[in-house]
CSV table of C-alpha atoms and ligand atoms in Angstrom, one decimal:
chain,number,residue,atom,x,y,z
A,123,UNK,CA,-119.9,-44.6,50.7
A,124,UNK,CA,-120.3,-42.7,47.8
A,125,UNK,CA,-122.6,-43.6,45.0
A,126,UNK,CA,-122.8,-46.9,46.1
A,127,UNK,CA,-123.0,-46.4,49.7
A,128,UNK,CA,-126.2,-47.3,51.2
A,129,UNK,CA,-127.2,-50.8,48.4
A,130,UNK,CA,-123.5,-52.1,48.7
A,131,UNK,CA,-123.8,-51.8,52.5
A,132,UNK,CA,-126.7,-53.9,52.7
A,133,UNK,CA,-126.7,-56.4,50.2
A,134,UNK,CA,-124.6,-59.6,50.2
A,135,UNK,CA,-123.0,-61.5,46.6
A,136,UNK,CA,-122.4,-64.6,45.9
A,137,UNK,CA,-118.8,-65.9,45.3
A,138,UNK,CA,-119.1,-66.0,41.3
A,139,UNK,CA,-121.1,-62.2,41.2
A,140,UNK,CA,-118.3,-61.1,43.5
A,141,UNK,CA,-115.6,-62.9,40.8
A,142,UNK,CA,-117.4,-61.6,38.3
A,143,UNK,CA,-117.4,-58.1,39.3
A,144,UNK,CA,-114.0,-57.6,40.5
A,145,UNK,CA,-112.4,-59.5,37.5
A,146,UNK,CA,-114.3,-57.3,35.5
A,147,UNK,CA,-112.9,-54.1,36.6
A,148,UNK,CA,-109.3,-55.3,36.5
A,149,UNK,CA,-107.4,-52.7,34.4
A,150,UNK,CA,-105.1,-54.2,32.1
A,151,UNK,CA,-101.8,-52.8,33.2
A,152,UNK,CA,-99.2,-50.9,30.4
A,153,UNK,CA,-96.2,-53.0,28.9
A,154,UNK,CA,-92.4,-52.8,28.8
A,155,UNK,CA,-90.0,-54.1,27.0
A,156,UNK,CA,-87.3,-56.2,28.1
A,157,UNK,CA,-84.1,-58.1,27.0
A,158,UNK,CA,-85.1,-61.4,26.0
A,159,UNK,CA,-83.3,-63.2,29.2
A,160,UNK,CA,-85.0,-61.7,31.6
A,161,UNK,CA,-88.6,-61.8,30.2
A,162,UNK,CA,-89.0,-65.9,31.3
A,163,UNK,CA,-92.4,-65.8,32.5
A,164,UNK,CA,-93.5,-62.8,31.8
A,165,UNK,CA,-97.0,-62.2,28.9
A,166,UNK,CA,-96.2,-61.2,25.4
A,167,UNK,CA,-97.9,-57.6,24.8
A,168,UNK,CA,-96.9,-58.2,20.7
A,169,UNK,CA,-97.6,-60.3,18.0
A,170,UNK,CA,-94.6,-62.3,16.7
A,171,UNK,CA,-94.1,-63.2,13.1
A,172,UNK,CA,-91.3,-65.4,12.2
A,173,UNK,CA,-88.8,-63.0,9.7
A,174,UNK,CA,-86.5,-65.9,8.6
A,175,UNK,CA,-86.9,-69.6,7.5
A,176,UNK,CA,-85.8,-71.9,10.6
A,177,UNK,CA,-83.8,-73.9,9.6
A,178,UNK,CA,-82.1,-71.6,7.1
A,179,UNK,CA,-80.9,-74.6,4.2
A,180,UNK,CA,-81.9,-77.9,3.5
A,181,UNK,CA,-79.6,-80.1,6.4
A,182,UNK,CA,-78.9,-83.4,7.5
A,183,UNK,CA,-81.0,-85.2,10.0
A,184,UNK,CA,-78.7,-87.7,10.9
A,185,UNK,CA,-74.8,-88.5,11.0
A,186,UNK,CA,-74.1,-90.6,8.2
A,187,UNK,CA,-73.1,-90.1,4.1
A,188,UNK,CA,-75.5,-87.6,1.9
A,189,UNK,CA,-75.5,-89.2,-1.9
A,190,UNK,CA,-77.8,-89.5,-4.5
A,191,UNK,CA,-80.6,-91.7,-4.0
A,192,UNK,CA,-80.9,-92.8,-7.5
A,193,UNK,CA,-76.6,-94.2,-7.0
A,194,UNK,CA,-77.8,-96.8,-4.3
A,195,UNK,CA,-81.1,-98.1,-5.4
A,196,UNK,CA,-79.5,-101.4,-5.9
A,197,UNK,CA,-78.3,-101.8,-2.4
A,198,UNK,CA,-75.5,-102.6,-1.6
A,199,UNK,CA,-73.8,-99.9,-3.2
A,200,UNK,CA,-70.2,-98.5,-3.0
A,201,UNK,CA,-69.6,-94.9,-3.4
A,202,UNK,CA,-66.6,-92.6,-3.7
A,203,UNK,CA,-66.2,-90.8,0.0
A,204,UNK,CA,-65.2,-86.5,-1.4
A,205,UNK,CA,-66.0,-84.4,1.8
A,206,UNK,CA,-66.3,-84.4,4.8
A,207,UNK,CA,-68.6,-81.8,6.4
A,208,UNK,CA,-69.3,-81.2,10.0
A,209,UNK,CA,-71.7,-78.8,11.2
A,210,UNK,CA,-71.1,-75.6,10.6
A,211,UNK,CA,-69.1,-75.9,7.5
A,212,UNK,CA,-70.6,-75.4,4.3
A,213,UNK,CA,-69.4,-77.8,1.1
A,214,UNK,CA,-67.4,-76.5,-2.1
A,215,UNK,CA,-68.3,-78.9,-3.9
A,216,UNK,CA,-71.2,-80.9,-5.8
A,217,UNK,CA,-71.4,-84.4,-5.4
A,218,UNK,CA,-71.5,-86.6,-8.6
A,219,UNK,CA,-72.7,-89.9,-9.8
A,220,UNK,CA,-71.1,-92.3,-7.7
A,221,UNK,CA,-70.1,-89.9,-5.0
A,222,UNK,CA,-71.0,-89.1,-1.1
A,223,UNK,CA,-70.4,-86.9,1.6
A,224,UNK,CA,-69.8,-87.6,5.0
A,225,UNK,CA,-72.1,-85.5,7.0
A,226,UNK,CA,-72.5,-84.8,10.7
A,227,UNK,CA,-76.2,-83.7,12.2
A,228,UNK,CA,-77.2,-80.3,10.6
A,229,UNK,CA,-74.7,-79.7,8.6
A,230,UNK,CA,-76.2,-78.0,5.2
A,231,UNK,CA,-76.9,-80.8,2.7
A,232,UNK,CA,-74.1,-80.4,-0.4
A,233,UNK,CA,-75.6,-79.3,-3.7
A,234,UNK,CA,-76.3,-82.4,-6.0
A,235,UNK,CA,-77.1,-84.5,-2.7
A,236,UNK,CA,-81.1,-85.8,-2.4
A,237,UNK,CA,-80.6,-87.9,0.4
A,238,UNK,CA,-78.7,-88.9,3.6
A,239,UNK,CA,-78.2,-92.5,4.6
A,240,UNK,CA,-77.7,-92.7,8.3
A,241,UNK,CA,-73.6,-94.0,9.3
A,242,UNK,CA,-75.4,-97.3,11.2
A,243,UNK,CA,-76.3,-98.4,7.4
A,244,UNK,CA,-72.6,-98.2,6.3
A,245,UNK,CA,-69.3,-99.4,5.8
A,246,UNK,CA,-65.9,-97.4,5.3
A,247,UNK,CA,-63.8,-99.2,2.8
A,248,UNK,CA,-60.4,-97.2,2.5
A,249,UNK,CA,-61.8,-94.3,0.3
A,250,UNK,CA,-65.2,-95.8,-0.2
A,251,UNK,CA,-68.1,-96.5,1.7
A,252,UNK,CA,-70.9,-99.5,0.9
A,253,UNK,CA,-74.3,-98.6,1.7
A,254,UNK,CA,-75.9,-101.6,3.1
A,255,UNK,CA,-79.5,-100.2,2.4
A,256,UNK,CA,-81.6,-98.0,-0.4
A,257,UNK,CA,-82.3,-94.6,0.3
A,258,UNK,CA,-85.5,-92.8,-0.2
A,259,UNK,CA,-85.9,-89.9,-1.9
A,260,UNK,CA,-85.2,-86.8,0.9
A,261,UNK,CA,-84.4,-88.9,3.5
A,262,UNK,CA,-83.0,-87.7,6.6
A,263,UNK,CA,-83.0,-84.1,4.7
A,264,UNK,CA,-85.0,-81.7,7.3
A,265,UNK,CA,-85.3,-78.8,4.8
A,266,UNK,CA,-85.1,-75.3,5.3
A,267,UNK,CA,-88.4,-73.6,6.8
A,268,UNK,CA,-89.5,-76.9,7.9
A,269,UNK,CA,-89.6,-75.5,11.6
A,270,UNK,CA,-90.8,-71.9,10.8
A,271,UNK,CA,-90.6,-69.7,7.6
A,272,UNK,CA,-91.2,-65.9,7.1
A,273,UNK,CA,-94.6,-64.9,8.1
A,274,UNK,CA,-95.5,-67.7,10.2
A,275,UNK,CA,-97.5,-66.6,13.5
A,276,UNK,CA,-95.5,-68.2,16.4
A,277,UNK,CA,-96.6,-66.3,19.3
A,278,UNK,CA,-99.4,-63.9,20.1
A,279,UNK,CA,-100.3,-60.8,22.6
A,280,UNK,CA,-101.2,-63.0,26.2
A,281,UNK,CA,-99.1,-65.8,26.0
A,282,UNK,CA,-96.5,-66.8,28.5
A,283,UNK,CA,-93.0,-66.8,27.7
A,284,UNK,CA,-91.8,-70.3,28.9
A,285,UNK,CA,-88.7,-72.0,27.8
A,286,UNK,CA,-89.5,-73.0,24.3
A,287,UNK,CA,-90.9,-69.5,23.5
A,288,UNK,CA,-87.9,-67.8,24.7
A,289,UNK,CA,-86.3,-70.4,22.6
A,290,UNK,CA,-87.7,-70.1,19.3
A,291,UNK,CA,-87.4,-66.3,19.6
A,292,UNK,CA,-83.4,-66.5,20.2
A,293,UNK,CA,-83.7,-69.1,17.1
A,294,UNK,CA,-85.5,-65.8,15.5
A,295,UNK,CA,-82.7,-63.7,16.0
A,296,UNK,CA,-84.8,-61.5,18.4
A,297,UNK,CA,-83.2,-59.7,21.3
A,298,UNK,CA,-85.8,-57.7,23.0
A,299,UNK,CA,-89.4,-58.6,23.5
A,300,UNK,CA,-92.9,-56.6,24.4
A,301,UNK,CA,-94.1,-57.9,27.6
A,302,UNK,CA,-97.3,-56.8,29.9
A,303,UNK,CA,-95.6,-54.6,33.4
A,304,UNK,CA,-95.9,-56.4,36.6
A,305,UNK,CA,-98.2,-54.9,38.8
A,306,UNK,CA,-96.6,-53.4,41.8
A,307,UNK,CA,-99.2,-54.4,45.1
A,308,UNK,CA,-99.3,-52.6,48.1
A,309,UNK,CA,-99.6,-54.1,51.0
A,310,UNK,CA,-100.9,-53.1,54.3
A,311,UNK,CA,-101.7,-54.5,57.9
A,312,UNK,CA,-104.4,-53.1,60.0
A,313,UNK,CA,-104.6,-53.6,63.9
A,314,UNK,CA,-103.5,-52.5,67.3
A,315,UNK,CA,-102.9,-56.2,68.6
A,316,UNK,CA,-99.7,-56.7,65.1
A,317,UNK,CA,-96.2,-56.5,65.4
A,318,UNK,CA,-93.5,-57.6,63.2
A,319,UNK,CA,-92.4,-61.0,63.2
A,320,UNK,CA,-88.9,-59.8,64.9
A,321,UNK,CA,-90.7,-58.0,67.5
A,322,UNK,CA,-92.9,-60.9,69.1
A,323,UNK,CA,-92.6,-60.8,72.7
A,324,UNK,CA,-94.7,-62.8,75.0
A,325,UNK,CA,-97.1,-59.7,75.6
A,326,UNK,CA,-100.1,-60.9,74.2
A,327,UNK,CA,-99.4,-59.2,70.7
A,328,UNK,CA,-99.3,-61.3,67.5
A,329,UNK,CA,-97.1,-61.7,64.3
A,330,UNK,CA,-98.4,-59.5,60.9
A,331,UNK,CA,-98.5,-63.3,59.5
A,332,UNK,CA,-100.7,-61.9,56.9
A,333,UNK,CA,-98.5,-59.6,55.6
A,334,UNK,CA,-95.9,-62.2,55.0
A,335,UNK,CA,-98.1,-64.2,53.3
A,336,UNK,CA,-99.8,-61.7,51.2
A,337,UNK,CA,-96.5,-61.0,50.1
A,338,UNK,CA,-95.3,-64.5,49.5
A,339,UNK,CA,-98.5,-64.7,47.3
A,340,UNK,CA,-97.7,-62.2,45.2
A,341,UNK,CA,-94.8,-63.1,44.5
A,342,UNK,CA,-96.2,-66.4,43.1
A,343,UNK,CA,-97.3,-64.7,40.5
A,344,UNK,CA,-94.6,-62.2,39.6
A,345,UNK,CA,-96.4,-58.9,41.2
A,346,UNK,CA,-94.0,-57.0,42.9
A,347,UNK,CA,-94.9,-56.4,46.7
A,348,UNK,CA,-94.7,-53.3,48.6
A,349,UNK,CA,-94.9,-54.0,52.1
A,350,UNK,CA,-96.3,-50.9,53.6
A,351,UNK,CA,-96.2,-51.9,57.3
A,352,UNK,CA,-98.5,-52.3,60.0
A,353,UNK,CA,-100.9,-49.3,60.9
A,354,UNK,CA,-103.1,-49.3,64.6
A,355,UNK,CA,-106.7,-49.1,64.6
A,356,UNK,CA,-106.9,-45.2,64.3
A,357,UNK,CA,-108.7,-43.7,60.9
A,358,UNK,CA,-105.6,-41.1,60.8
A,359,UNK,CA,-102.3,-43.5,60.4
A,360,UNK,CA,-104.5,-45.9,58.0
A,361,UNK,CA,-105.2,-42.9,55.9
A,362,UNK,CA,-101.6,-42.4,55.5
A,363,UNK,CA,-101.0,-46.0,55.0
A,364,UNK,CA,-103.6,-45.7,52.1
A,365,UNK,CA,-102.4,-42.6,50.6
A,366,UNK,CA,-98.7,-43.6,50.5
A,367,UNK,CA,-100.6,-46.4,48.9
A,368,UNK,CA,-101.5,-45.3,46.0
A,369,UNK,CA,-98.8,-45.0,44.2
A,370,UNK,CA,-99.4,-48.9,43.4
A,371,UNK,CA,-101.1,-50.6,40.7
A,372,UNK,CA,-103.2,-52.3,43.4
A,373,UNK,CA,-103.9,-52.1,46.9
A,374,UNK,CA,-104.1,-55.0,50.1
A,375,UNK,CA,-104.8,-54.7,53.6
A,376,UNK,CA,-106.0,-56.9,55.8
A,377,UNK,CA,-108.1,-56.7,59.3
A,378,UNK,CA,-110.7,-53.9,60.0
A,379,UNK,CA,-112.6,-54.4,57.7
A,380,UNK,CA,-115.7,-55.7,59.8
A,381,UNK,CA,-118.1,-54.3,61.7
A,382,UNK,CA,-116.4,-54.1,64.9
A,383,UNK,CA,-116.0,-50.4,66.6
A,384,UNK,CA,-112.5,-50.2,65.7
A,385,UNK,CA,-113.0,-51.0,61.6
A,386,UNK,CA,-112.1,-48.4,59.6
A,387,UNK,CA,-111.1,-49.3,56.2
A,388,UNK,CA,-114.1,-48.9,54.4
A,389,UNK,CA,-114.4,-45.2,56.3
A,390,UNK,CA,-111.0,-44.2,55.3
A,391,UNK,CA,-111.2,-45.5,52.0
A,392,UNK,CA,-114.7,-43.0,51.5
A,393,UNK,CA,-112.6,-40.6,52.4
A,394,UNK,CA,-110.0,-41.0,49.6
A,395,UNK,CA,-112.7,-41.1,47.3
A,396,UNK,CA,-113.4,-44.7,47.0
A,397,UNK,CA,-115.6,-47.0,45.0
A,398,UNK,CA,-117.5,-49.7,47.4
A,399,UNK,CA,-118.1,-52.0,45.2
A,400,UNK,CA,-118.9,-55.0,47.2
A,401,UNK,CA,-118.4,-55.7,50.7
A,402,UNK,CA,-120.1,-58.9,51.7
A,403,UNK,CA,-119.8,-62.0,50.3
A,404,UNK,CA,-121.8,-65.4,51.0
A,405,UNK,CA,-118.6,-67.5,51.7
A,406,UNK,CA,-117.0,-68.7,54.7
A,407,UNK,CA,-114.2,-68.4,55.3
A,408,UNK,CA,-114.0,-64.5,54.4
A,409,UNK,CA,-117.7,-62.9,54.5
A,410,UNK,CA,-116.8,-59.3,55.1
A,411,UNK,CA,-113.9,-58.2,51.9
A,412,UNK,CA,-114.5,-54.5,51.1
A,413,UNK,CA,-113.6,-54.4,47.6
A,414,UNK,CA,-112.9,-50.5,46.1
A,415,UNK,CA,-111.9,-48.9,43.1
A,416,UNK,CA,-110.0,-45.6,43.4
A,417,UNK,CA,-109.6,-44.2,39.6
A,418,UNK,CA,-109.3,-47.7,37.8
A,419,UNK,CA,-107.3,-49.0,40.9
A,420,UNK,CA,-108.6,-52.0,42.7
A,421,UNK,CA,-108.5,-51.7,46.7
A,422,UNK,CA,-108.9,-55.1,48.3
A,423,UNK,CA,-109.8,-54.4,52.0
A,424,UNK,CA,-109.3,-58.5,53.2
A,425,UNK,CA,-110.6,-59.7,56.2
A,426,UNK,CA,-107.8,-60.2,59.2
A,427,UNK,CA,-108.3,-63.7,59.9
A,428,UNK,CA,-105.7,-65.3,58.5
A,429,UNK,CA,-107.4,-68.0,56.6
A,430,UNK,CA,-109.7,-65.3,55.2
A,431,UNK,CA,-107.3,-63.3,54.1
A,432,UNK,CA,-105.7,-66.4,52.1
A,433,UNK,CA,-108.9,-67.9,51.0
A,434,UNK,CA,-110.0,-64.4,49.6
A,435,UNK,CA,-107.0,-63.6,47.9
A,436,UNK,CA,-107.1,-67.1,46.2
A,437,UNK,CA,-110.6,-66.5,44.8
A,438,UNK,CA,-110.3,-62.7,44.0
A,439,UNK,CA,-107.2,-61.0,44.3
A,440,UNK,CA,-105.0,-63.5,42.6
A,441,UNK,CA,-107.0,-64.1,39.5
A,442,UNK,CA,-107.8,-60.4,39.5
A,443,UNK,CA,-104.0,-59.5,39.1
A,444,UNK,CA,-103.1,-62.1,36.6
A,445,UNK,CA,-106.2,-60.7,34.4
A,446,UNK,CA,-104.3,-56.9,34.7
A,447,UNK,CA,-101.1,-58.9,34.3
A,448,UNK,CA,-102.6,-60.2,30.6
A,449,UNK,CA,-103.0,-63.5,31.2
A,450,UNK,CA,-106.1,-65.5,29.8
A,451,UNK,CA,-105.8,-68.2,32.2
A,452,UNK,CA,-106.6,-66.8,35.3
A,453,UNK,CA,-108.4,-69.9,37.4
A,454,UNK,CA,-106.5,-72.3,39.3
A,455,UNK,CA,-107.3,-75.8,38.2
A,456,UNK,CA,-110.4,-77.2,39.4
A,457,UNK,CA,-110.7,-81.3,39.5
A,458,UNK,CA,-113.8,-83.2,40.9
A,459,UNK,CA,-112.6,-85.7,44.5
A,460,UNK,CA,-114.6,-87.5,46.1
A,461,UNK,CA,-114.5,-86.6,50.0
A,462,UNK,CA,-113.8,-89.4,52.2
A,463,UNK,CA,-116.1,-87.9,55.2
A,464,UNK,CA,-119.2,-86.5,55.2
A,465,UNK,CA,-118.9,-82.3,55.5
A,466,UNK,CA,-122.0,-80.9,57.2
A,467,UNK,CA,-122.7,-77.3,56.8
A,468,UNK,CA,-125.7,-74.5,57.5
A,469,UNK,CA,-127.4,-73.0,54.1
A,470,UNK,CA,-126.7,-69.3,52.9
A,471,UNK,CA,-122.9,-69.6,52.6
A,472,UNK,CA,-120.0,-71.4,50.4
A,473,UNK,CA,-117.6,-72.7,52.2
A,474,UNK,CA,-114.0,-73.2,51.1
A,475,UNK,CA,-112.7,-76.3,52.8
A,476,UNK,CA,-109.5,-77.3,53.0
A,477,UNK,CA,-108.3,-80.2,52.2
A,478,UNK,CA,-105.5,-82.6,51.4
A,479,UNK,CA,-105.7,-84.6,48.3
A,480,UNK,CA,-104.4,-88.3,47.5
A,481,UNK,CA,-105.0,-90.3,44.2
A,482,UNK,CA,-105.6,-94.2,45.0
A,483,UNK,CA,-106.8,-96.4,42.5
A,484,UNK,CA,-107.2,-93.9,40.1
A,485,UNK,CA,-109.5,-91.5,42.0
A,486,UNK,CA,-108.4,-88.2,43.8
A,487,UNK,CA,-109.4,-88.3,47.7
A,488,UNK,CA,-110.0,-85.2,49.6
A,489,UNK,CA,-109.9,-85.6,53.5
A,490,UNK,CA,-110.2,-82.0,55.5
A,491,UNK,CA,-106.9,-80.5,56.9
A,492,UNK,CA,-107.9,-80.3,60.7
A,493,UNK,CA,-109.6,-78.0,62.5
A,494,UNK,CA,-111.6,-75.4,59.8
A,495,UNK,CA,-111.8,-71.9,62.1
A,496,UNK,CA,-110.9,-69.5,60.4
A,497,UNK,CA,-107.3,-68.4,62.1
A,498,UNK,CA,-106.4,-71.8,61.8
A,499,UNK,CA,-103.6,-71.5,59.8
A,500,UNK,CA,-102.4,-74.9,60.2
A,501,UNK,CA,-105.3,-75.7,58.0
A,502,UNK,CA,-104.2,-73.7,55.1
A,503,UNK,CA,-100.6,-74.8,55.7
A,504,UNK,CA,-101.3,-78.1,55.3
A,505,UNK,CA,-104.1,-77.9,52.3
A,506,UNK,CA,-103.6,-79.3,49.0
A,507,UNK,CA,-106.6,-78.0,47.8
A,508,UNK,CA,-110.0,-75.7,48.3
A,509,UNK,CA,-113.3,-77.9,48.1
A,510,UNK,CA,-116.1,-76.1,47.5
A,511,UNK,CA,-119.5,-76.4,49.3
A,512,UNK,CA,-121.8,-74.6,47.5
A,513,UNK,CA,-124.5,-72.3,49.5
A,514,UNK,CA,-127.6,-74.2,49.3
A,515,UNK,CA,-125.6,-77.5,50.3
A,516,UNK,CA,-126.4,-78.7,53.8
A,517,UNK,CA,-124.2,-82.0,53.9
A,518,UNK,CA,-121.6,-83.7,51.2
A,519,UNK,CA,-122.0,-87.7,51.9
A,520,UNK,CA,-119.0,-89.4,52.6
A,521,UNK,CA,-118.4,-90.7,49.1
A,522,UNK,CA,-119.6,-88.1,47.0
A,523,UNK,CA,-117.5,-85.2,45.1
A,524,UNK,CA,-116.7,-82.0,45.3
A,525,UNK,CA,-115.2,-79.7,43.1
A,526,UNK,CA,-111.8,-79.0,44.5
A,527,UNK,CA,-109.5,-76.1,43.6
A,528,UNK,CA,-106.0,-77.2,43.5
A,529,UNK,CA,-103.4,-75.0,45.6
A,530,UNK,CA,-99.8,-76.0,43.7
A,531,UNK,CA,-100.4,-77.1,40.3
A,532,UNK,CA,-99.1,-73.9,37.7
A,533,UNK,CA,-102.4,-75.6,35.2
A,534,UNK,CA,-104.3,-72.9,34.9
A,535,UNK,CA,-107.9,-72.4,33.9
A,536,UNK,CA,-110.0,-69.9,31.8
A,537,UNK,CA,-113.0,-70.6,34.0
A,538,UNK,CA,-113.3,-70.9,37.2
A,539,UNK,CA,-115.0,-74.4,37.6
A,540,UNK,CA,-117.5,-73.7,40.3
B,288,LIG,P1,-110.1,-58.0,62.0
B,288,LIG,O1,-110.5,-58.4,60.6
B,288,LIG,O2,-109.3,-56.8,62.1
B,288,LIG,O3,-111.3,-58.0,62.9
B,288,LIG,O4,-109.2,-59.2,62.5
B,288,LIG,C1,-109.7,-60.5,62.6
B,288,LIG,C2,-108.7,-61.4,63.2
B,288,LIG,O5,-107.6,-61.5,62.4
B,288,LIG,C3,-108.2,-60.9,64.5
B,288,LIG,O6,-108.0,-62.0,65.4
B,288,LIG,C4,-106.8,-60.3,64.2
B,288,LIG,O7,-105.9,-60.4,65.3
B,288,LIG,C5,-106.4,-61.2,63.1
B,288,LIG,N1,-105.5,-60.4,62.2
B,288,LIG,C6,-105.8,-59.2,61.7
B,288,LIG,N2,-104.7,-58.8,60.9
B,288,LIG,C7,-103.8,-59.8,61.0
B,288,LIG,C8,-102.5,-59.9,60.4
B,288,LIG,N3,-102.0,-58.9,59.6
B,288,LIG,N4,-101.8,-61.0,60.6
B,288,LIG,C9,-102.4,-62.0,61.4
B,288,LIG,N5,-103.6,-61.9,62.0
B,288,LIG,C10,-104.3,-60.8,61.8
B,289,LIG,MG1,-108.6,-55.7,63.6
């Protein structure tokens, strides 16, 4: 295939020179902007400066009477009760010697006011109140800019807008924000035996599982899918498949991709003009993953199998979209468990095995999920996490740990921890 053709064919990687390579030709998609409520999620493409003080005057902290500190020193202390000011309404008025406000929670504090003495330390007596105890100096004041003031940097160019980012830039007055697109991801089935899900019959055929999945994954992460359908095992229908294709960010398919008579993809994709960039990869499950560029485009040819395809996407594809997506953390979490049987294995290949977790007494456990073959679904279905075997392992003793990827936790990782 091209330029590459004849080394690429032959050679194998291992898991971290195939990460390394395809994360390292992930183009960083354009941005867009969008109206502030419907940007949750989404990575900041702009640097955010705060343009105003938060809060914007000196307010109270508590409910309860602003005075003069220096008026109830000697506590108790009666005072003369002249305003009353909820939040919301500003005072017309100073207070004096001998005089306080009742205040509610962020109302402004009145001018003359250095303090606010929460209502718990007081006593209404007709138009008076006692103070029971000496206030400080300032307290209970939270005063303006004590949150943010102009020129503060609150938010910068990859980070995610969750709740309290959304939330301080409302509190900024801001409307619109600068986010990173979303990668739209075709998505493509290879293989005379598919059908769709609605058109299983008892004929032998099987269910485009993968495509649903694939799909299902990418929407995890906020790509946008385009399901592209199921093509047979002829080079001329998956050449239109990969054509209409094109028009995508980034490309999927699954199946074909091996060395069986009936694999085309990495034909077809010399044909459009691909990049093979890697093909085979020391892991198992998911040895044969053609992966191409086309331009800058990344085309992920996936094995068929379906734990293949889902073990592959999780090492390469996923992390390779959230880096074009503008995100720094791009690694699931990785913790060390200790496996509670022994996992035997031949040398020359990682293995990804799946696993279910438990903590008890403090440590995380990691038992296997069943049966391991590689269109064992089940085995994904039921997996908490991936525990990785590296290739020169031959057995992991019952006791010992692994490193274990973890399948449903949002932490996120800059590395990828094996
Ligand atoms: P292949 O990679 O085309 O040799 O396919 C390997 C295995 O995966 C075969 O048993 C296929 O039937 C199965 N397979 C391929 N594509 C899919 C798919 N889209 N959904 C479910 N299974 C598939
Ligand atoms: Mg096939």
């Amino acid at each position: 295939m091209r330029e590459a053709k004849g080394e690429a064919e032959r050679s194998t990687v291992s898991v971290a020179e195939a990460r390394e390579l395809i994360l390292g030709s992930a183009p960083a998609l354009g941005r867009e902007t969008l109206g502030l409520e419907r940007a949750t999620g989404r990575v900041l493409a702009e640097q955010i400066h705060a343009g105003v003080l938060i809060p914007p005057e000196d307010n109270s902290a508590m409910d309860g009477y602003a005075l003069r500190a220096a008026d109830a020193v000697r506590a108790p202390s009666l005072l003369r009760v002249v305003d009353d000011l909820p939040a919301g309404k500003r005072s017309q008025r100073a207070i004096g010697a001998g005089e306080a406000a009742r205040i509610m929670t962020g109302a402004a504090i009145p001018a003359g006011a250095d303090a606010v003495v929460m209502v718990e330390d007081t006593a209404v007596e007709g138009e008076q109140v006692r103070v029971r105890s000496a206030p400080k100096l300032g307290q209970h004041i939270r005063r303006a800019g004590s949150d943010v003031h102009p020129g503060v940097l609150v938010a910068s160019p990859g980070d995610i807008l969750r709740a309290p980012l959304v939330g301080m830039l409302a509190a900024l007055g801001r409307t619109q924000v600068s986010v990173r697109a979303r990668p739209r991801v075709a998505v493509l089935a290879t293989g005379d035996e598919l059908v769709e899900p609605d058109r299983l019959r008892a004929d032998g055929r099987i269910a485009s599982s993968n495509s649903y999945a694939l799909c299902a994954g990418l929407r995890e992460i906020g790509a946008e899918p385009v399901y592209l359908g199921i093509a047979p095992d002829e080079p001329d229908p998956i050449e239109a498949q990969f054509r209409a294709a094109l028009a995508c960010d980034a490309v999927i398919s699954t199946g074909g991709v091996s060395v069986g008579d009936r694999d085309w993809i990495k034909q077809v994709l010399a044909g459009l003009g691909g990049n093979l960039r890697l093909w085979r990869i020391r892991m198992k499950p998911g040895a044969p993953l053609a992966f191409v560029t086309i331009g800058e485009r990344p085309v992920f040819g996936l094995p068929g199998n379906p734990v293949s395809t889902l073990v592959t996407f999780e090492q390469f594809v996923r992390p390779c979209l959230l880096r074009m997506m503008g995100h720094t953390r791009v690694y699931r979490a990785v913790e060390s468990a200790v496996l509670d049987e022994a996992y035997d294995k031949p040398k020359g290949r990682a293995h990804f095995v799946r696993v279910t977790l438990e903590r008890r007494a403090g440590e995380l456990h990691a038992r296997e999920t069943g049966a391991q073959g590689s269109n064992i679904l089940l085995s994904m279905v039921r997996a908490d996490g991936l525990a990785f075997v590296a290739e020169d392992t031959t057995r992991v003793e019952a006791g010992a740990r692994v490193p274990v990827q973890l399948l449903h936790s949002d932490d996120l990782q800059t590395e990828p921890g094996f």
